[in-house]
Coordinates of C-alpha atoms and ligand atoms in Angstrom, one line a residue:
X1 CA -38.8 -11.7 14.2
X2 CA -41.1 -8.8 13.2
X3 CA -41.8 -8.6 9.5
X4 CA -40.8 -5.0 9.4
X5 CA -37.5 -3.8 10.9
X6 CA -36.2 -0.3 11.3
X7 CA -32.4 -0.1 11.6
X8 CA -30.0 2.7 12.5
X9 CA -26.7 2.3 10.6
X10 CA -23.3 3.8 11.3
X11 CA -20.3 4.0 8.9
X12 CA -16.9 5.4 9.6
X13 CA -14.4 3.1 7.9
X14 CA -12.6 5.6 5.7
X15 CA -13.2 9.3 5.3
X16 CA -17.0 9.7 5.5
X17 CA -18.8 9.9 8.9
X18 CA -22.3 8.5 8.1
X19 CA -25.5 7.5 9.8
X20 CA -28.8 6.4 8.3
X21 CA -32.1 4.9 9.2
X22 CA -33.5 2.2 6.9
X23 CA -36.8 0.2 7.1
X24 CA -36.9 -3.4 5.8
X25 CA -40.4 -4.4 5.0
X26 CA -39.7 -8.0 4.4
X27 CA -38.7 -7.7 0.8
X28 CA -37.6 -4.1 0.0
X29 CA -36.0 -1.3 1.8
X30 CA -37.0 2.3 2.4
X31 CA -34.3 4.9 3.3
X32 CA -35.8 7.2 6.0
X33 CA -32.6 9.2 6.3
X34 CA -29.0 9.1 5.0
X35 CA -26.5 11.5 6.5
X36 CA -22.9 11.8 5.3
X37 CA -20.3 14.2 6.8
X38 CA -17.4 14.2 4.4
X39 CA -13.8 14.9 5.4
X40 CA -12.3 16.1 2.1
X41 CA -11.3 19.5 3.4
X42 CA -9.4 18.0 6.3
X43 CA -7.3 15.8 4.1
X44 CA -6.9 18.0 1.0
X45 CA -3.5 19.4 1.9
X46 CA -2.0 15.9 2.3
X47 CA -3.0 14.3 -1.1
X48 CA -4.7 11.4 0.6
X49 CA -6.6 10.3 3.7
X50 CA -4.5 10.7 6.9
X51 CA -5.7 7.9 9.2
X52 CA -5.2 9.8 12.5
X53 CA -7.0 12.9 11.2
X54 CA -9.8 10.7 9.9
X55 CA -10.2 8.8 13.2
X56 CA -10.3 12.1 15.2
X57 CA -12.9 13.6 12.9
X58 CA -15.1 10.4 13.1
X59 CA -14.9 10.4 16.9
X60 CA -16.0 14.1 16.9
X61 CA -18.8 13.8 14.4
X62 CA -20.3 10.3 14.6
X63 CA -22.8 11.2 17.3
X64 CA -23.8 14.3 15.4
X65 CA -24.4 12.1 12.3
X66 CA -26.6 9.8 14.4
X67 CA -28.6 12.7 15.8
X68 CA -29.1 14.1 12.3
X69 CA -30.2 10.8 10.9
X70 CA -32.7 10.1 13.6
X71 CA -34.1 13.7 13.3
X72 CA -34.4 13.4 9.5
X73 CA -36.2 10.1 9.9
X74 CA -38.5 11.7 12.5
X75 CA -37.7 8.9 15.0
X76 CA -36.0 8.6 18.4
X77 CA -33.8 5.7 19.4
X78 CA -36.6 3.9 21.1
X79 CA -38.3 3.4 17.7
X80 CA -35.4 1.5 16.1
X81 CA -35.2 -2.3 16.2
X82 CA -31.4 -2.5 16.0
X83 CA -28.1 -0.7 15.6
X84 CA -25.8 -1.8 12.8
X85 CA -22.3 -0.6 12.5
X86 CA -19.4 -1.1 10.1
X87 CA -17.0 -3.3 12.1
X88 CA -14.4 -3.5 9.3
X89 CA -12.5 -3.7 7.0
X90 CA -11.1 -0.1 7.0
X91 CA -8.9 2.3 8.8
X92 CA -8.8 1.0 12.3
X93 CA -9.2 4.3 14.2
X94 CA -12.3 5.2 12.3
X95 CA -13.9 1.8 12.5
X96 CA -13.3 1.9 16.3
X97 CA -15.0 5.3 16.6
X98 CA -18.1 3.8 15.0
X99 CA -18.1 0.6 16.9
X100 CA -17.6 2.3 20.2
X101 CA -20.5 4.7 19.5
X102 CA -22.8 1.8 18.4
X103 CA -21.9 -0.2 21.5
X104 CA -22.7 2.8 23.7
X105 CA -26.1 3.2 22.0
X106 CA -26.9 -0.6 22.2
X107 CA -25.8 -0.7 25.9
X108 CA -27.9 2.3 26.8
X109 CA -31.1 1.2 24.9
X110 CA -30.8 -2.6 25.1
X111 CA -31.3 -2.8 21.3
X112 CA -29.5 -5.5 19.3
X113 CA -26.1 -4.6 18.0
X114 CA -25.2 -5.9 14.5
X115 CA -21.6 -5.7 13.2
X116 CA -21.5 -5.3 9.4
X117 CA -18.7 -6.0 7.0
X118 CA -18.3 -2.7 5.0
X119 CA -17.9 -4.7 1.7
X120 CA -21.1 -6.7 2.5
X121 CA -22.8 -3.3 2.8
X122 CA -21.7 -2.4 -0.8
X123 CA -22.5 -5.8 -2.1
X124 CA -26.1 -6.0 -0.7
X125 CA -27.0 -2.5 -1.8
X126 CA -28.7 -3.7 -5.1
X127 CA -31.2 -5.6 -2.9
X128 CA -32.0 -2.3 -1.1
X129 CA -32.4 -0.3 -4.3
X130 CA -33.6 -2.9 -6.8
X131 CA -34.7 -5.9 -4.7
X132 CA -32.3 -8.2 -6.6
X133 CA -32.7 -11.9 -5.9
X134 CA -29.7 -14.0 -5.0
X135 CA -27.3 -15.0 -6.5
X136 CA -26.1 -12.0 -8.5
X137 CA -22.7 -10.8 -9.6
X138 CA -21.2 -7.7 -8.0
X139 CA -18.2 -5.7 -9.2
X140 CA -17.1 -3.3 -6.5
X141 CA -14.8 -0.6 -7.9
X142 CA -13.8 2.3 -5.6
X143 CA -10.8 4.1 -4.2
X144 CA -10.1 1.3 -1.7
X145 CA -11.7 -1.8 -3.2
X146 CA -11.8 -3.8 -6.4
X147 CA -13.4 -7.2 -6.4
X148 CA -15.8 -9.5 -8.2
X149 CA -18.2 -11.2 -5.8
X150 CA -21.0 -13.7 -6.4
X151 CA -23.5 -12.6 -3.8
X152 CA -25.4 -15.8 -2.7
X153 CA -27.0 -14.7 0.6
X154 CA -26.8 -11.9 3.2
X155 CA -23.8 -13.7 4.7
X156 CA -22.6 -15.8 1.7
X157 CA -20.2 -14.3 -0.8
X158 CA -17.8 -16.0 -3.2
X159 CA -14.9 -13.9 -4.4
X160 CA -14.3 -14.6 -8.1
X161 CA -11.3 -12.2 -8.3
X162 CA -10.0 -8.8 -7.4
X163 CA -7.0 -6.5 -7.7
X164 CA -3.6 -7.8 -6.7
X165 CA -2.3 -4.3 -6.1
X166 CA -4.0 -0.9 -6.4
X167 CA -7.8 -0.3 -6.6
X168 CA -8.9 1.4 -9.8
X169 CA -9.9 4.6 -8.0
X170 CA -6.4 4.8 -6.6
X171 CA -5.0 4.5 -10.1
X172 CA -7.3 7.3 -11.4
X173 CA -6.2 9.5 -8.4
X174 CA -2.5 8.8 -9.1
X175 CA -2.8 9.4 -12.8
X176 CA -4.5 12.7 -12.1
X177 CA -1.6 13.6 -9.8
X178 CA 0.9 12.6 -12.5
X179 CA -0.8 14.8 -15.0
X180 CA -1.4 17.8 -12.8
X181 CA -5.2 17.4 -12.5
X182 CA -7.3 18.0 -9.4
X183 CA -8.3 15.4 -6.8
X184 CA -10.4 13.3 -6.6
X185 CA -8.7 12.1 -9.8
X186 CA -11.5 10.0 -11.3
X187 CA -13.9 12.9 -12.3
X188 CA -10.9 15.0 -13.4
X189 CA -9.4 12.3 -15.6
X190 CA -12.9 11.6 -17.1
X191 CA -13.5 15.2 -18.0
X192 CA -10.0 15.6 -19.4
X193 CA -10.4 12.4 -21.5
X194 CA -13.5 13.8 -23.2
X195 CA -11.4 16.0 -25.5
X196 CA -8.8 13.3 -26.2
X197 CA -8.4 10.2 -28.3
X198 CA -7.2 6.9 -26.8
X199 CA -4.3 6.4 -29.3
X200 CA -1.4 6.2 -26.8
X201 CA -0.4 2.5 -26.4
X202 CA -0.8 1.3 -22.8
X203 CA -0.8 -2.2 -21.3
X204 CA -3.9 -4.2 -20.5
X205 CA -2.5 -5.9 -17.3
X206 CA -3.3 -9.6 -16.6
X207 CA -5.5 -10.0 -19.7
X208 CA -3.2 -12.8 -20.8
X209 CA -3.9 -14.7 -17.6
X210 CA -7.0 -16.8 -16.9
X211 CA -9.4 -15.8 -14.2
X212 CA -10.8 -12.5 -12.9
X213 CA -7.8 -11.0 -11.0
X214 CA -6.9 -7.4 -12.0
X215 CA -3.8 -5.2 -11.6
X216 CA -3.6 -1.4 -11.9
X217 CA -0.2 -0.5 -10.6
X218 CA 1.7 -1.3 -13.8
X219 CA -0.8 0.7 -15.8
X220 CA -0.1 3.8 -13.7
X221 CA 3.6 3.3 -14.2
X222 CA 3.1 3.1 -17.9
X223 CA 1.2 6.4 -17.8
X224 CA 4.2 7.9 -15.9
X225 CA 6.6 6.7 -18.6
X226 CA 4.4 7.9 -21.5
X227 CA 4.1 11.3 -19.7
X228 CA 7.9 11.5 -19.3
X229 CA 8.4 10.7 -23.0
X230 CA 6.0 13.4 -24.1
X231 CA 7.6 15.9 -21.8
X232 CA 11.1 15.0 -23.1
X233 CA 9.9 15.4 -26.7
X234 CA 7.8 18.6 -26.3
X235 CA 9.5 20.3 -23.3
X236 CA 6.2 20.1 -21.4
X237 CA 2.9 18.4 -21.4
X238 CA 0.7 19.9 -24.2
X239 CA -3.0 20.0 -23.2
X240 CA -4.1 17.9 -26.2
X241 CA -1.6 15.1 -25.4
X242 CA -2.7 15.2 -21.7
X243 CA -6.2 14.6 -22.9
X244 CA -5.0 11.7 -25.1
X245 CA -3.2 10.2 -22.1
X246 CA -6.4 10.4 -20.0
X247 CA -8.5 8.9 -22.8
X248 CA -5.9 6.1 -23.3
X249 CA -5.7 5.3 -19.6
X250 CA -9.5 5.2 -19.3
X251 CA -9.8 3.0 -22.3
X252 CA -7.2 0.6 -20.8
X253 CA -9.1 0.4 -17.5
X254 CA -12.4 -0.1 -19.4
X255 CA -10.9 -2.9 -21.5
X256 CA -9.6 -4.9 -18.5
X257 CA -12.7 -4.4 -16.4
X258 CA -14.9 -5.4 -19.3
X259 CA -12.9 -8.5 -20.2
X260 CA -12.7 -9.7 -16.6
X261 CA -16.4 -8.9 -16.1
X262 CA -17.2 -11.0 -19.2
X263 CA -15.3 -13.9 -17.5
X264 CA -17.1 -13.4 -14.2
X265 CA -20.5 -13.3 -15.9
X266 CA -19.7 -16.6 -17.5
X267 CA -18.5 -18.2 -14.3
X268 CA -21.9 -19.4 -12.9
X269 CA -25.5 -18.6 -13.3
X270 CA -26.5 -15.3 -11.7
X271 CA -29.7 -13.1 -11.8
X272 CA -28.0 -9.8 -12.7
X273 CA -24.7 -8.0 -13.0
X274 CA -24.4 -5.1 -10.4
X275 CA -21.7 -2.5 -9.9
X276 CA -20.9 -0.2 -6.9
X277 CA -18.2 2.1 -5.8
X278 CA -17.1 5.6 -6.9
X279 CA -15.4 4.4 -10.1
X280 CA -18.7 3.1 -11.3
X281 CA -19.7 6.7 -11.8
X282 CA -17.4 6.9 -14.8
X283 CA -19.6 7.0 -17.9
X284 CA -17.3 5.2 -20.3
X285 CA -16.6 2.4 -17.8
X286 CA -20.3 2.1 -17.1
X287 CA -21.1 1.9 -20.8
X288 CA -18.5 -0.9 -21.2
X289 CA -19.9 -2.9 -18.3
X290 CA -23.4 -2.4 -19.5
X291 CA -22.5 -3.9 -22.8
X292 CA -20.9 -6.9 -21.1
X293 CA -24.1 -7.5 -19.1
X294 CA -26.3 -7.2 -22.2
X295 CA -24.1 -9.6 -24.2
X296 CA -24.4 -12.1 -21.2
X297 CA -28.2 -11.6 -21.2
X298 CA -28.2 -10.1 -17.7
X299 CA -29.9 -7.1 -16.3
X300 CA -27.3 -4.4 -15.4
X301 CA -27.9 -2.7 -12.0
X302 CA -26.0 0.4 -10.9
X303 CA -27.5 1.9 -7.7
X304 CA -27.6 5.8 -7.6
X305 CA -24.2 7.3 -6.9
X306 CA -25.0 8.3 -3.3
X307 CA -25.6 4.7 -2.6
X308 CA -22.6 3.4 -4.6
X309 CA -20.1 5.5 -2.6
X310 CA -19.6 5.1 1.2
X311 CA -22.8 5.6 3.1
X312 CA -24.6 4.3 6.2
X313 CA -27.9 3.3 4.5
X314 CA -26.1 0.3 3.0
X315 CA -24.8 -0.6 6.5
X316 CA -28.3 -0.3 8.0
X317 CA -29.7 -2.5 5.2
X318 CA -27.0 -5.1 5.6
X319 CA -27.7 -5.1 9.3
X320 CA -31.4 -5.6 8.7
X321 CA -30.6 -8.6 6.4
X322 CA -28.5 -10.1 9.2
X323 CA -31.0 -9.4 11.9
X324 CA -33.7 -11.0 9.9
X325 CA -31.6 -14.2 10.0
X326 CA -31.4 -13.8 13.8
X327 CA -27.7 -12.8 13.7
X328 CA -26.7 -10.3 16.3
X329 CA -23.4 -9.4 18.1
X330 CA -22.8 -8.6 21.7
X331 CA -20.6 -5.9 23.3
X332 CA -17.5 -7.9 22.6
X333 CA -17.9 -7.0 18.9
X334 CA -14.3 -6.2 17.6
X335 CA -13.2 -3.7 15.0
X336 CA -11.4 -5.5 12.2
X337 CA -9.0 -3.6 9.9
X338 CA -9.0 -6.6 7.6
X339 CA -12.0 -8.7 7.1
X340 CA -12.3 -10.7 3.9
X341 CA -15.9 -11.4 2.9
X342 CA -15.0 -14.8 1.5
X343 CA -12.7 -16.5 4.0
X344 CA -12.3 -19.5 1.7
X345 CA -10.5 -17.4 -0.9
X346 CA -6.8 -16.7 -0.8
X347 CA -5.9 -13.4 0.9
X348 CA -5.6 -10.4 -1.4
X349 CA -2.3 -8.6 -1.8
X350 CA -1.6 -4.9 -1.1
X351 CA -3.2 -2.2 1.0
X352 CA -4.2 1.0 -0.6
X353 CA -3.9 4.5 0.7
X354 CA -7.6 4.7 1.1
X355 CA -7.7 1.9 3.6
X356 CA -7.2 -1.8 3.9
X357 CA -8.4 -4.0 1.1
X358 CA -10.0 -7.3 1.7
Ligands
KG4_401 O1 -16.5 4.7 -3.4 P1 -15.7 5.9 -3.3 O2 -16.5 7.2 -3.2 O3 -14.9 5.9 -1.9 C1 -14.1 4.9 -1.5 O4 -13.0 4.6 -2.2 O5 -14.5 4.3 -0.5 O6 -14.7 6.0 -4.5 C2 -13.8 7.1 -4.6 C3 -13.0 6.8 -5.8 C4 -11.9 7.9 -6.0 O7 -10.7 7.2 -6.2 C5 -12.3 8.6 -7.2 O8 -11.3 9.2 -8.0 C6 -13.1 7.6 -8.0 O9 -13.8 6.8 -7.0 N1 -14.0 8.2 -8.9 C7 -14.0 8.0 -10.2 C8 -15.0 8.8 -10.8 N2 -15.7 9.4 -9.7 C9 -15.1 9.0 -8.6 N3 -13.2 7.3 -11.0 C10 -13.3 7.3 -12.3 N4 -14.3 8.1 -12.9 C11 -15.1 8.8 -12.2 N5 -16.1 9.6 -12.8
ZN402 ZN1 -16.5 1.6 0.5

């Protein structure tokens, strides 16, 4: 196996059509290109991702994303050492579009095909950005995912806990909808919370139970009840109280994520505490998690936002890590809507609007 590997990655598991070229030099990675074609405008009228629309858009755009990624990297296909593709978990139509495209490229060029678990892509990103050594703790918090993982190797993950219902990003989006704020809800709730105080009592779900599992659906319902009580009392939702509700919701999410992270940090020795996913962009959540890491004596690693949210550079990198181990797939590679990273752990419950959880 050559010391240096240049990998083309494809990602299409939710609502971003992405392609990237990443070079693995034996220890660190260099991103040569990272193209993302978003679909927000296509889904905006529906209040969430419509799987059929997403699948069609991926099928239309994935080859354009590949062309753009190769052009930006200044390479042609002959110069890459392998083709990595998200093979799950995710919305099946989109995953299929990526897998079919990657198979076509692999068949035409004879290059190795590497199927990558989307969650492994997120979980291995701190090695691409910061060269983290195994084992490290990863909290993945996005619109479709919420889980604590001990990352022990490119193919070895232990799930320490995760949501038993909604992902936190889904909860932010639903709360924004309840309060008449824009989508995506996370940034809107965060901005609104800045002028509020977190004085409205809301539950801290599952804090009374041992372990690292989380739940967000009851919290969202509690926000709904609090909103209805305010509306009944004031005949509407005053701007100041809306800000207080946002601040109170955000504080509740921060409290549960921080306490569960504290437990996960104490679970077994790790080299660092890393976060990924769109929700990790939230400044007050990030500050709470950073404090947990500091108290546990661990470095806190949060990759830049463009690499925390869905992208193909993480897929190319995870593909490179697998290829270095000599792991390749053949043209029978299947698209998997559900694909738990840790198949020893009990299956997670629920499936969010943004795609299948694992
Ligand atoms: O990782 P991501 O871009 O996409 C996937 O879910 O795959 O995460 C998107 C989610 C959305 O639910 C969005 O509302 C949430 O991340 N989000 C935030 C913030 N920015 C994005 N949640 C809380 N605070 C934010 N600043
Ligand atoms: Zn993702």
